[in-house]
Short mmCIF file of C-alpha atoms (C1' of nucleotides) in Angstrom, two decimals:
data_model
loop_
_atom_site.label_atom_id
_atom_site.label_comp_id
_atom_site.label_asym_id
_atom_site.label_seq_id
_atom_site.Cartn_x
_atom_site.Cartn_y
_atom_site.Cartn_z
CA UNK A 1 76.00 -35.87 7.86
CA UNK A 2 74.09 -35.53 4.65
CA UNK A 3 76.02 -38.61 2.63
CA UNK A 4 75.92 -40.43 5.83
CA UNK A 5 74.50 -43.76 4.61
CA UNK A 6 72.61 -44.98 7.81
CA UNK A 7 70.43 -41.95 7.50
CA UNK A 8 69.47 -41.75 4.30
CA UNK A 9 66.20 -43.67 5.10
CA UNK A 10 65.66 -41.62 7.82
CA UNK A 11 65.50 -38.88 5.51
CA UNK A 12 63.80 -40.18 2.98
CA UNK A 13 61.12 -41.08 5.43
CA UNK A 14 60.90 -37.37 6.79
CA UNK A 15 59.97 -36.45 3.34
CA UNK A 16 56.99 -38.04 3.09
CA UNK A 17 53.40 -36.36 2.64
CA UNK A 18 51.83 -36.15 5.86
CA UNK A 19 48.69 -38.14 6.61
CA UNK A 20 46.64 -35.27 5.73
CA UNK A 21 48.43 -34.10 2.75
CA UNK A 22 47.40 -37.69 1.12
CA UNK A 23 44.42 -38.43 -1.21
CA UNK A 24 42.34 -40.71 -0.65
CA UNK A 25 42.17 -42.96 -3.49
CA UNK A 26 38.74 -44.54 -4.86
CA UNK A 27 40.37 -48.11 -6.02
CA UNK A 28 40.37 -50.36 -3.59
CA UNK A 29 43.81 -52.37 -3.83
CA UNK A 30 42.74 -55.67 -2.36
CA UNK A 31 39.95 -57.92 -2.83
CA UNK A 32 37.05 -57.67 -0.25
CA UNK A 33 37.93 -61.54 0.36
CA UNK A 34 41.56 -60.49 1.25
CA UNK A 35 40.31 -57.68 3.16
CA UNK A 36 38.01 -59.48 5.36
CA UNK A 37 40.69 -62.57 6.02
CA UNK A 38 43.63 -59.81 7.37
CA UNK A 39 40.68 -57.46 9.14
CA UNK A 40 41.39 -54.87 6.91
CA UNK A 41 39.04 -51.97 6.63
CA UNK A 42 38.18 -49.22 4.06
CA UNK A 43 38.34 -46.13 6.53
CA UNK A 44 36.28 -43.77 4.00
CA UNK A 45 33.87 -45.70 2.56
CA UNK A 46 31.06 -44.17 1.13
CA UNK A 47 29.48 -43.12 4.15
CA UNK A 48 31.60 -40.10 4.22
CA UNK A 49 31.38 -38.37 1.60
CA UNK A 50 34.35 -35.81 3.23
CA UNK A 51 37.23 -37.40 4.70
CA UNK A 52 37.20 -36.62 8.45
CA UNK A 53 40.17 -36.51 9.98
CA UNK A 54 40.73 -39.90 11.29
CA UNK A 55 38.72 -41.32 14.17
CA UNK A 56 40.75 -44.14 13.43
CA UNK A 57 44.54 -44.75 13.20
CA UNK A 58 45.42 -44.89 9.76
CA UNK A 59 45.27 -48.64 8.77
CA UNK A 60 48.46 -50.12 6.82
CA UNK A 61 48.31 -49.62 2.82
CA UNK A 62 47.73 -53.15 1.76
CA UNK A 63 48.70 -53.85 -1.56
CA UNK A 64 47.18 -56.99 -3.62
CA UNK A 65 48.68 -60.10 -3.51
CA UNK A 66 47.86 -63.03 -5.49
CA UNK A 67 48.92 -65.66 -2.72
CA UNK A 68 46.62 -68.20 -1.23
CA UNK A 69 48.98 -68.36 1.66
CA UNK A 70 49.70 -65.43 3.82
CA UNK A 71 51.84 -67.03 6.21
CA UNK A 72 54.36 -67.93 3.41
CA UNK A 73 55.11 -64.05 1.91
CA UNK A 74 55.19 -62.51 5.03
CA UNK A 75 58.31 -60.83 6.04
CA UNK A 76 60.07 -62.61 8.72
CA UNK A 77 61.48 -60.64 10.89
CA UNK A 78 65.24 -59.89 11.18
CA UNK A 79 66.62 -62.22 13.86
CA UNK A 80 70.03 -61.24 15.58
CA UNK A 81 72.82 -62.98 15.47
CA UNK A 82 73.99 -63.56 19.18
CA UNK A 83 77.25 -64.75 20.15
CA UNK A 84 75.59 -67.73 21.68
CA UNK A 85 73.78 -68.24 18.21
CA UNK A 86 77.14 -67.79 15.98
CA UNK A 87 78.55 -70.47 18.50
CA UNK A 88 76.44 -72.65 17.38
CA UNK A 89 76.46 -71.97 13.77
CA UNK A 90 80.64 -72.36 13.69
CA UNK A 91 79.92 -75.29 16.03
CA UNK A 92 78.17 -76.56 12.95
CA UNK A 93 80.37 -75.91 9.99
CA UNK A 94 83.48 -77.17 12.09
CA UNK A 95 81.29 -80.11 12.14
CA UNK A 96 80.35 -80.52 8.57
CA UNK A 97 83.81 -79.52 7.21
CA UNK A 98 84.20 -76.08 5.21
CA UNK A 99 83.71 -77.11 2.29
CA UNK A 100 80.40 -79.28 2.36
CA UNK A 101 78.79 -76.56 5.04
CA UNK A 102 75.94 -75.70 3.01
CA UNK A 103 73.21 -73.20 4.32
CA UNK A 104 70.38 -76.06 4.78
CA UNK A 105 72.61 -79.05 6.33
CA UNK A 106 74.15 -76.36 8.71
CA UNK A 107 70.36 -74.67 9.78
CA UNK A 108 69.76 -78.86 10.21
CA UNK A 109 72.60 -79.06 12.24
CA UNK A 110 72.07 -76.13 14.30
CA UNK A 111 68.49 -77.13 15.27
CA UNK A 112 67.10 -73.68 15.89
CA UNK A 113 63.04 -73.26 16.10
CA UNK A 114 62.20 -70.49 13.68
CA UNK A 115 65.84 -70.42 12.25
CA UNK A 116 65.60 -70.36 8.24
CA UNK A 117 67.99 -71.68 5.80
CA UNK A 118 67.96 -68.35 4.54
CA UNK A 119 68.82 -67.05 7.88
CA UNK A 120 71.87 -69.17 7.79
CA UNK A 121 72.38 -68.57 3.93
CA UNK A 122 73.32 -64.78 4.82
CA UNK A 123 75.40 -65.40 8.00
CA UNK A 124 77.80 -67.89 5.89
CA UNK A 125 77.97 -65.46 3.37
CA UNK A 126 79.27 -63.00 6.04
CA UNK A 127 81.45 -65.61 7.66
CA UNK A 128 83.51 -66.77 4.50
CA UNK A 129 84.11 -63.28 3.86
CA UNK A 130 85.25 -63.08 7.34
CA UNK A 131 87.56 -66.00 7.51
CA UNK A 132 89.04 -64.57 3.24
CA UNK A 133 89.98 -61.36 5.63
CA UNK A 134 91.69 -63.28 8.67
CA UNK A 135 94.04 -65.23 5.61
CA UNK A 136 94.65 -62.42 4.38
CA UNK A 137 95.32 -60.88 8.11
CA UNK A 138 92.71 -58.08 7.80
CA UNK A 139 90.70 -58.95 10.75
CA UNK A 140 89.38 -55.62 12.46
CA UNK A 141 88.41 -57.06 16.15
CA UNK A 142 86.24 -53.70 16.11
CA UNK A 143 84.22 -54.46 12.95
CA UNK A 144 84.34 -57.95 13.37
CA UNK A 145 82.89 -58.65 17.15
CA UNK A 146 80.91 -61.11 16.86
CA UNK A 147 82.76 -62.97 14.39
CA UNK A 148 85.73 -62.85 16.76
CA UNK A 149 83.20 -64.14 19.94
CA UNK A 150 83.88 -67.37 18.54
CA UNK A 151 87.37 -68.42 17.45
CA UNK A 152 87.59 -70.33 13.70
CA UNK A 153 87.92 -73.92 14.33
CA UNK A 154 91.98 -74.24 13.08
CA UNK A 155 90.20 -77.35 10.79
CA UNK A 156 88.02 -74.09 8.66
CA UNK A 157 90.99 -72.72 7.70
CA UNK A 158 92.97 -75.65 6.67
CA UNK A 159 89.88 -76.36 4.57
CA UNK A 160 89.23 -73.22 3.50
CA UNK A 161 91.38 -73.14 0.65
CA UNK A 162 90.14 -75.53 -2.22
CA UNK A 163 92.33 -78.65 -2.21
CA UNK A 164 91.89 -82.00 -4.12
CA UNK A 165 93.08 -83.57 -1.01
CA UNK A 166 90.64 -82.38 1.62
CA UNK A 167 87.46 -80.92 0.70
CA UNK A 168 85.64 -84.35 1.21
CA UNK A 169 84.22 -84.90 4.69
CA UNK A 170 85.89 -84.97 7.60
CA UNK A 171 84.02 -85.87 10.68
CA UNK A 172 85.81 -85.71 13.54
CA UNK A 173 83.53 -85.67 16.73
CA UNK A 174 80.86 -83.95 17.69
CA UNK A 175 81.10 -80.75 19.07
CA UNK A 176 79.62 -80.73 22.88
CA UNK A 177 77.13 -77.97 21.53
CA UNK A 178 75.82 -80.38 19.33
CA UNK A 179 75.44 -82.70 21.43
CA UNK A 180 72.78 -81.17 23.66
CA UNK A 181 70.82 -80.31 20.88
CA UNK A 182 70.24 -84.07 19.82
CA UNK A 183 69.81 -85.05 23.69
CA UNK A 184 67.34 -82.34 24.09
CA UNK A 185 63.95 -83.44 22.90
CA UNK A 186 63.34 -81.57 19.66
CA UNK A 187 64.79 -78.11 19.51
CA UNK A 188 68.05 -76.96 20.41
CA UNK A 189 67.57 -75.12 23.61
CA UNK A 190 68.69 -71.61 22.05
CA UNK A 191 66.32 -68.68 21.70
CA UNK A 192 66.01 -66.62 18.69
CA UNK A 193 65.85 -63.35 19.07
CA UNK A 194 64.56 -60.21 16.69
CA UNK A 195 64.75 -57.08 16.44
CA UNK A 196 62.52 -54.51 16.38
CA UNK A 197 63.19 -52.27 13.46
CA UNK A 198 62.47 -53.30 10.62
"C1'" DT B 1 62.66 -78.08 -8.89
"C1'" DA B 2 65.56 -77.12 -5.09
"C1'" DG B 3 68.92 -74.84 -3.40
"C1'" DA B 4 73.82 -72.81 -3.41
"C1'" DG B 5 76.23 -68.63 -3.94
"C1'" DA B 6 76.75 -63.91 -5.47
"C1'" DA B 7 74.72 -59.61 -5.89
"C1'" DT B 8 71.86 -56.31 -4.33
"C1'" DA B 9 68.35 -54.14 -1.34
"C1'" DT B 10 66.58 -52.39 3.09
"C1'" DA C 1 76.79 -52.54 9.45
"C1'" DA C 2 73.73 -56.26 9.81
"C1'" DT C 3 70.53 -58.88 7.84
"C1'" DA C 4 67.08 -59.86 4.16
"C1'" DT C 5 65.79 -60.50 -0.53
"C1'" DT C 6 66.58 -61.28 -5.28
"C1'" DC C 7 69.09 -63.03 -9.04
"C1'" DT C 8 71.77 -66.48 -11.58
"C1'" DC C 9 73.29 -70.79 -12.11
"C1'" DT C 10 73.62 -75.79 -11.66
#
DNA sequence: TAGAGAATAT
DNA sequence: AATATTCTCT
């Protein structure tokens, strides 16, 4: 249980000084500008001169940052991947052809409100591994669930090896999936879901 | 400069 | 394990 990887942040968290075992420190981290714009409040200013113990839940540690746009460096949060989602993300690279499926024309293809390139940058990472394991006939259908929820488009894996012959585009029709996404007025009628860890 | 892909972090 | 973030190229 020790060298079990999925707790060791568990356990690094449990080690942590308590909220009373923690100094207060005098430097303030963040400029009162900052401060003001997020709400952010020094809870002992100097009209305690001894910390009391908290009338008020401990406000998040903000730490400086030299950004003149909040919304752009905050952390999204992790979406999930839902077989309904990685439909439409295969739905997309059969679409485009394995070998010009790129992160950004495939999160353009997909049509996803709040879906990032980067989101999509990660799952295709994850997904070419996954279709190097099925040639290679090393597909767990236990590790590999939601992978399997949607079966490779037989066109993927003829592409999927590097071939002067076919890695130029291909467009054969349009998957139905797709479809509704362009008739639908703007976004693709899929919701994105998140997680709350994190 | 954007952005793809691999490596690494959480 | 799943997903995010960073790094390295082009």
């Amino acid at each position: 249980m020790r060298d079990n990887p999925s707790n060791w942040f568990s356990t690094w968290e449990q080690q942590l000084p308590k909220q009373e075992e923690l100094i207060p420190i005098s430097q303030t981290l963040i400029t009162p500008k900052l401060a003001n714009f997020f709400n952010i409040h020094n809870p002992h200013n100097h009209t305690q001169p001894h910390p009391q113990p908290n009338p008020t839940p401990p406000q998040p540690i903000s730490v400086e940052v030299d950004s003149s746009d909040p919304a752009r460096t905050r952390r999204r949060p992790r979406i999930v991947w839902t077989p309904q989602l990685h439909k439409r993300f295969v739905d997309a690279v059969a679409y485009l052809g394995f070998n010009n499926a790129v992160p950004k024309t495939v999160m353009q293809l997909m049509n996803i409100d709040g879906l990032t390139r980067e989101n999509v940058a990660s799952h295709l990472q994850k997904y070419r591994l996954y279709i190097k394991r099925m040639e290679s006939g090393n597909v767990d259908p236990v590790n590999d669930q939601l992978f399997a929820s949607s079966p490779v488009p037989p066109v993927l894996l003829q592409q999927s090896r590097p071939s002067s012959d076919n890695c130029f585009p291909r467009q054969h029709h349009v998957p139905s999936s797709m479809e509704s996404a362009k008739t639908a007025n703007g976004q693709g009628s899929l919701t994105l879901f998140q997680t709350g860890d994190y």
